Coordinates of C-alpha atoms and ligand atoms in Angstrom, one line a residue:
M1 CA 0.0 0.0 0.0
S2 CA 1.4 3.3 -1.0
P3 CA 0.2 6.6 0.5
N4 CA 0.6 8.2 -2.9
D5 CA -2.0 6.1 -4.5
M6 CA -5.6 7.4 -4.4
Y7 CA -8.4 4.8 -4.5
D8 CA -11.5 5.8 -6.4
L9 CA -14.5 4.5 -4.6
T10 CA -17.1 6.2 -6.8
S11 CA -18.3 2.9 -8.2
Q12 CA -18.4 1.3 -4.8
N13 CA -21.2 3.3 -3.3
G14 CA -25.0 3.1 -4.0
L15 CA -25.4 6.8 -4.7
K16 CA -22.3 6.8 -7.0
L17 CA -21.0 9.9 -5.3
K18 CA -17.4 10.8 -6.3
A19 CA -15.3 9.5 -3.4
L20 CA -11.5 9.1 -3.0
A21 CA -9.5 7.3 -0.3
K22 CA -5.8 7.7 0.4
F23 CA -5.7 4.4 2.2
Y24 CA -7.8 1.5 1.1
L25 CA -7.3 -2.1 2.0
E26 CA -9.2 -5.4 1.8
F27 CA -8.9 -8.0 4.5
S28 CA -9.8 -11.7 4.2
N29 CA -10.7 -12.6 7.8
A30 CA -10.5 -11.5 11.5
K31 CA -6.9 -12.6 12.0
D32 CA -5.8 -10.8 8.9
L33 CA -7.6 -7.6 10.1
I34 CA -5.9 -7.8 13.6
K35 CA -2.5 -8.2 11.9
I36 CA -3.2 -5.1 9.7
C37 CA -4.3 -3.0 12.7
K38 CA -1.2 -4.0 14.8
E39 CA 1.3 -3.4 11.9
N40 CA -0.2 0.0 11.2
E41 CA -0.9 0.9 14.9
L42 CA -4.5 1.6 14.0
V43 CA -7.1 2.6 16.5
S44 CA -10.9 2.5 15.8
N45 CA -11.1 6.3 14.9
D46 CA -8.5 5.7 12.2
L47 CA -10.8 3.2 10.4
C48 CA -13.8 3.3 8.2
V49 CA -15.2 -0.1 7.2
I50 CA -17.3 -0.4 4.1
G51 CA -19.3 -3.2 2.5
E52 CA -21.0 -2.6 -0.9
G53 CA -21.8 1.0 0.0
T54 CA -25.5 0.6 -0.5
N55 CA -26.5 2.1 2.8
S56 CA -23.8 4.8 3.2
I57 CA -23.2 8.3 2.0
F58 CA -19.5 8.5 1.1
P59 CA -17.5 11.8 1.6
T60 CA -15.6 13.2 -1.4
N61 CA -12.4 12.5 0.4
F62 CA -12.0 9.9 3.1
N63 CA -9.6 11.0 5.7
R64 CA -9.6 7.6 7.4
F65 CA -8.2 4.3 6.5
V66 CA -10.9 2.5 4.5
I67 CA -11.1 -1.2 4.9
K68 CA -13.4 -3.8 3.3
P69 CA -14.0 -7.4 4.1
A70 CA -13.2 -9.7 1.2
G71 CA -13.7 -13.1 2.9
N72 CA -16.2 -15.0 0.7
K73 CA -16.7 -18.4 2.4
I74 CA -20.0 -20.0 3.5
Q75 CA -19.5 -22.9 5.8
I76 CA -22.2 -25.3 6.9
I77 CA -21.5 -25.9 10.6
E78 CA -24.5 -28.1 11.4
N79 CA -27.3 -29.6 9.4
K80 CA -29.5 -31.7 11.6
N81 CA -32.8 -30.5 12.9
N82 CA -31.9 -27.0 11.9
V83 CA -29.0 -25.5 9.9
I84 CA -26.2 -23.3 11.2
L85 CA -24.2 -21.4 8.6
K86 CA -21.0 -19.4 9.2
V87 CA -20.9 -16.7 6.5
E88 CA -17.9 -14.4 6.0
A89 CA -18.6 -10.7 5.9
G90 CA -17.6 -10.2 2.2
V91 CA -20.3 -12.5 0.8
K92 CA -22.9 -10.6 -1.1
W93 CA -26.3 -10.8 0.7
D94 CA -28.3 -11.8 -2.3
D95 CA -25.7 -14.5 -3.2
L96 CA -26.4 -16.0 0.2
I97 CA -30.1 -16.0 -0.6
D98 CA -29.3 -18.1 -3.7
F99 CA -27.0 -20.4 -1.8
C100 CA -29.8 -21.1 0.8
C101 CA -32.4 -21.6 -1.9
K102 CA -30.1 -24.1 -3.7
N103 CA -29.4 -26.0 -0.6
N104 CA -32.9 -26.0 0.8
F105 CA -32.0 -23.9 3.9
Y106 CA -35.0 -21.8 4.8
G107 CA -35.9 -18.6 6.7
L108 CA -34.4 -15.7 4.7
E109 CA -36.7 -15.7 1.7
N110 CA -38.5 -12.4 2.5
L111 CA -35.0 -10.6 2.6
A112 CA -34.3 -11.6 -1.0
G113 CA -33.1 -8.8 -3.3
I114 CA -31.6 -6.6 -0.6
P115 CA -28.3 -5.3 -1.9
G116 CA -25.1 -5.2 0.2
S117 CA -22.8 -7.5 2.1
V118 CA -23.4 -10.0 4.8
G119 CA -21.0 -8.1 7.1
A120 CA -23.2 -5.0 6.9
A121 CA -26.5 -6.7 7.1
P122 CA -26.6 -7.0 11.0
V123 CA -25.5 -3.3 11.3
Q124 CA -29.0 -2.0 10.6
N125 CA -30.7 -5.4 11.1
I126 CA -31.9 -5.5 7.6
G127 CA -35.6 -6.1 7.2
A128 CA -38.3 -6.3 4.6
Y129 CA -41.7 -7.8 4.0
G130 CA -42.5 -8.5 7.7
K131 CA -39.1 -10.1 8.5
E132 CA -35.9 -8.9 10.3
L133 CA -32.5 -10.6 10.0
S134 CA -32.1 -10.7 13.8
E135 CA -34.7 -13.5 13.9
N136 CA -32.1 -15.8 12.3
I137 CA -28.8 -14.6 13.9
L138 CA -27.2 -17.0 16.3
K139 CA -24.0 -15.1 16.9
I140 CA -21.6 -12.7 15.3
E141 CA -17.8 -12.9 15.0
V142 CA -16.2 -9.5 15.4
C143 CA -12.8 -8.1 15.4
D144 CA -12.7 -5.5 18.3
I145 CA -10.3 -2.8 17.3
S146 CA -10.2 -1.3 20.8
D147 CA -8.3 -4.3 22.2
K148 CA -7.4 -6.1 18.9
L149 CA -9.2 -9.3 19.9
I150 CA -11.5 -11.6 18.0
K151 CA -14.8 -12.0 19.9
E152 CA -18.2 -13.7 19.4
L153 CA -21.4 -11.7 20.3
D154 CA -24.6 -13.7 20.8
N155 CA -27.9 -12.4 19.5
A156 CA -28.8 -10.5 22.8
D157 CA -25.4 -8.8 22.9
C158 CA -26.1 -7.3 19.5
K159 CA -29.0 -5.2 20.9
F160 CA -31.1 -5.6 17.7
N161 CA -34.1 -3.4 17.1
Y162 CA -35.9 -1.9 14.1
R163 CA -33.0 -0.9 11.8
E164 CA -30.7 -0.8 14.9
S165 CA -27.9 -2.7 16.5
I166 CA -24.9 -2.2 18.7
F167 CA -22.8 -1.9 15.6
K168 CA -24.3 1.5 14.7
K169 CA -22.9 2.8 18.0
N170 CA -19.8 0.9 18.7
K171 CA -17.5 1.5 15.7
S172 CA -14.7 -0.6 17.3
L173 CA -16.6 -3.7 16.3
I174 CA -15.9 -4.9 12.8
I175 CA -18.0 -7.9 11.7
T176 CA -16.0 -10.6 10.1
S177 CA -18.5 -13.5 10.1
V178 CA -22.2 -14.0 10.8
F179 CA -23.6 -17.3 12.2
L180 CA -27.1 -17.9 11.0
N181 CA -29.7 -20.3 12.3
L182 CA -31.9 -21.6 9.5
S183 CA -34.5 -24.3 9.1
N184 CA -34.7 -27.5 7.0
H185 CA -38.4 -27.0 6.5
F186 CA -40.0 -24.4 4.3
S187 CA -42.4 -22.5 6.5
P188 CA -43.0 -19.1 4.8
K189 CA -43.8 -16.0 6.8
L190 CA -46.6 -14.4 4.8
E191 CA -48.3 -11.8 7.1
Y192 CA -47.2 -8.8 5.0
K193 CA -49.9 -7.2 2.9
D194 CA -48.2 -7.9 -0.4
F195 CA -48.5 -11.7 0.2
K196 CA -52.3 -11.6 0.6
N197 CA -53.9 -14.5 -1.3
Q198 CA -50.5 -15.8 -2.4
V199 CA -49.5 -19.5 -2.0
F200 CA -45.9 -20.6 -2.3
S201 CA -45.1 -24.3 -2.5
K202 CA -41.3 -23.8 -2.6
S203 CA -38.8 -21.1 -1.4
A204 CA -37.6 -20.4 -5.0
D205 CA -41.1 -19.1 -5.8
L206 CA -41.3 -16.9 -2.8
I207 CA -37.8 -15.5 -3.5
A208 CA -38.7 -14.8 -7.1
F209 CA -42.0 -13.1 -6.0
V210 CA -40.1 -10.8 -3.5
R211 CA -37.4 -9.9 -6.0
E212 CA -40.1 -9.0 -8.6
I213 CA -42.1 -6.7 -6.3
R214 CA -38.9 -5.0 -5.2
L215 CA -38.0 -4.3 -8.8
K216 CA -41.4 -2.8 -9.4
K217 CA -41.2 -0.5 -6.3
I218 CA -37.6 0.6 -6.2
P219 CA -36.0 2.8 -8.9
D220 CA -33.4 1.2 -11.2
Q221 CA -30.0 1.5 -9.6
T222 CA -28.2 2.1 -13.0
S223 CA -30.4 5.0 -14.1
F224 CA -31.1 6.4 -10.6
P225 CA -28.4 5.6 -8.1
N226 CA -30.0 5.4 -4.7
L227 CA -29.7 3.8 -1.2
G228 CA -33.2 2.3 -0.9
S229 CA -35.3 3.8 1.9
F230 CA -33.8 7.0 3.1
F231 CA -35.9 7.4 6.2
K232 CA -37.1 4.9 8.8
N233 CA -40.8 4.5 9.3
P234 CA -41.6 6.5 12.5
I235 CA -42.7 4.5 15.5
V236 CA -44.8 6.6 17.9
D237 CA -46.0 5.8 21.4
K238 CA -49.7 5.2 21.6
E239 CA -50.2 8.2 24.0
A240 CA -48.4 10.6 21.6
Y241 CA -50.3 9.1 18.7
N242 CA -53.7 9.6 20.4
S243 CA -53.0 13.2 21.3
N244 CA -51.8 14.2 17.8
Q245 CA -54.8 14.7 15.6
R246 CA -52.6 15.3 12.6
L247 CA -51.6 11.7 12.6
K248 CA -55.1 10.2 12.5
P249 CA -55.6 10.3 8.7
L250 CA -52.4 8.4 8.2
T251 CA -52.1 4.6 7.6
Q252 CA -50.9 2.5 10.5
V253 CA -48.3 0.3 8.9
H254 CA -48.2 -1.8 12.1
A255 CA -50.1 -1.5 15.3
L256 CA -47.9 -2.7 18.1
K257 CA -49.0 -3.1 21.7
E258 CA -47.8 0.3 23.0
Q259 CA -46.8 1.9 19.8
V260 CA -47.9 2.7 16.3
K261 CA -45.7 2.4 13.2
L262 CA -46.5 5.0 10.5
S263 CA -45.4 5.3 6.9
A264 CA -42.6 7.9 6.2
A265 CA -43.4 7.6 2.5
E266 CA -47.0 8.6 3.0
M267 CA -45.9 11.7 5.0
I268 CA -43.5 12.8 2.3
E269 CA -46.2 12.4 -0.3
A270 CA -48.7 14.3 1.9
V271 CA -46.4 17.3 2.1
G272 CA -46.1 17.3 -1.7
L273 CA -42.4 16.4 -2.1
K274 CA -42.7 13.3 -4.2
G275 CA -40.7 13.8 -7.4
L276 CA -38.8 16.9 -6.1
R277 CA -35.4 17.7 -7.7
I278 CA -32.7 20.0 -6.2
N279 CA -29.2 20.2 -7.7
G280 CA -29.1 16.7 -9.0
C281 CA -30.7 15.1 -5.9
G282 CA -34.3 14.2 -6.0
I283 CA -37.1 12.1 -4.5
S284 CA -38.0 9.3 -6.7
V285 CA -41.3 9.5 -8.6
K286 CA -41.5 5.7 -8.2
H287 CA -41.1 5.6 -4.4
S288 CA -41.1 8.7 -2.2
L289 CA -38.8 7.2 0.5
V290 CA -36.0 6.9 -2.0
L291 CA -33.6 9.7 -2.7
V292 CA -31.9 9.5 -6.1
N293 CA -28.8 10.9 -7.7
T294 CA -29.5 12.6 -11.0
G295 CA -26.2 14.5 -11.0
I296 CA -25.2 15.2 -7.4
S297 CA -21.7 16.6 -6.8
S298 CA -21.4 15.8 -3.1
S299 CA -23.1 14.6 0.1
D300 CA -24.0 18.3 0.8
D301 CA -26.7 18.1 -2.0
I302 CA -28.1 15.1 -0.2
Q303 CA -28.1 16.8 3.1
R304 CA -30.0 19.8 1.6
V305 CA -32.9 17.6 0.4
E306 CA -32.8 15.6 3.6
K307 CA -33.2 18.8 5.7
L308 CA -36.1 20.1 3.5
I309 CA -38.0 16.8 3.9
R310 CA -37.4 16.7 7.6
E311 CA -38.6 20.3 8.1
R312 CA -41.8 19.8 6.0
V313 CA -42.7 16.6 7.7
R314 CA -42.0 18.0 11.2
K315 CA -44.2 21.1 10.4
A316 CA -47.1 19.0 9.0
F317 CA -47.1 16.1 11.5
G318 CA -44.9 17.0 14.4
I319 CA -42.7 14.0 13.6
N320 CA -38.9 13.9 13.4
L321 CA -37.9 11.5 10.6
E322 CA -34.8 9.5 11.3
T323 CA -32.3 8.9 8.5
E324 CA -31.6 5.3 7.6
P325 CA -28.3 5.4 5.7
I326 CA -25.1 6.4 7.4
Y327 CA -22.8 9.4 6.6
L328 CA -19.3 8.0 6.6
Ligands
LIG1 C1 -32.1 -0.4 -3.8 C2 -31.9 -0.7 -2.3 C3 -32.8 -1.3 -1.6 C4 -32.6 -1.6 -0.2 N1 -33.6 -2.3 0.5 C5 -33.4 -2.5 1.8 C6 -34.4 -3.2 2.5 O1 -35.4 -3.7 2.0 N2 -34.2 -3.4 3.8 C7 -33.1 -3.0 4.5 O2 -33.0 -3.2 5.7 N3 -32.1 -2.3 3.8 C8 -32.3 -2.0 2.5 N4 -31.3 -1.3 1.8 C9 -30.1 -0.8 2.5 C10 -28.9 -1.7 2.3 O3 -29.0 -2.6 1.2 C11 -28.6 -2.6 3.6 O4 -28.5 -1.8 4.7 C12 -27.3 -3.4 3.4 O5 -27.2 -4.2 4.5 C13 -26.1 -2.5 3.3 O6 -25.0 -3.3 3.0 P1 -23.6 -2.7 2.4 O7 -22.6 -3.8 2.4 O8 -23.9 -2.0 1.2 O9 -23.3 -1.7 3.6 P2 -22.4 -0.3 3.5 O10 -23.3 0.8 3.0 O11 -21.1 -0.5 2.9 O12 -22.2 0.0 5.1 C14 -23.4 0.3 5.9 C15 -22.9 0.6 7.3 O13 -22.4 -0.6 7.9 C16 -21.0 -0.4 8.3 N5 -20.3 -1.7 7.9 C17 -20.2 -2.2 6.7 N6 -19.6 -3.4 6.8 C18 -19.3 -3.6 8.1 C19 -18.7 -4.7 8.9 N7 -18.2 -5.7 8.3 N8 -18.6 -4.6 10.2 C20 -19.1 -3.5 10.9 N9 -19.7 -2.5 10.2 C21 -19.8 -2.5 8.9 C22 -20.5 0.7 7.5 O14 -19.4 1.4 8.1 C23 -21.7 1.6 7.4 O15 -21.9 2.3 8.6 C24 -31.5 -1.1 0.4 C25 -30.5 -0.4 -0.3 C26 -30.7 -0.2 -1.7 C27 -29.7 0.5 -2.5

């Protein structure tokens, strides 16, 4: 690695923002990463880990040491009543879906078609179509940069929640492998509204169905680079919901015991911002939760649109939208 080389990461981020890194390195496994950190005397603030860049907003110039997992192995640890897989962080998420489908390992079908790496998937506890990844995580192997040790965190240690986990807060933890608990029996989870009246006799059909509806809803990545949903769906306490009349006309995506989950997309549409364009950054006409790059020069353009959406939604509904992607 030479400090004179600049690495162009423009093609490695979902928004296709121009991004350069002075130091960029791929590591194959946890031991390899520990060795790199010791040799270069790196502490966690020096590092920025990336996967496929599909949930990150890249800066024009990284001033940190950019690292990326390249380990690509999927290991079957146990295959008796249920299946345990050890999957290295560099595996692409949707390749794992195909691997499971081919081998008749079940449980992840609803998460088909989500871009990104296996290593990043637990970071925001990826979820779609009524399913969250945390339901199938047994444990996670991490490299802890703070003490340069390899550790295993069990599911409870990861503090999973809706689009949340410990990995969003503790940046010293670099995920190197994910252990998944899957089933040998196909038992599809079909509560989500898009599955109404659908019957699936095999996992391949459910996977194909999910991929197809995703393609219809989300703008094409090549013409409209994007990061999927830009805002989380707001979750409001029942008491706050009942006392805020402005929320009453909105759809309840999910009625939980003490809380109500609302649709951020519906709020953005209600304030008339669907299809907005400012300086090459816009809100997709196909899906109002998706911000698209139509010629952005930097992350500042994204922030401008993000701020405008937040302000309008706060004014109209008294709700603070939370951003889903991460500014690196
Ligand atoms: C078209 C589209 C559709 C999407 N649909 C969905 C969806 O349905 N549901 C959903 O939940 N998400 C969705 N996403 C978001 C995204 O695909 C996921 O969050 C995915 O897991 C990100 O993976 P990545 O490898 O690209 O992560 P990156 O963007 O590279 O990284 C994301 C974050 O994780 C950190 N990180 C990356 N790798 C590691 C690691 N090994 N250890 C520790 N931290 C790490 C990064 O520092 C960064 O903070 C969508 C995105 C797009 C573009």
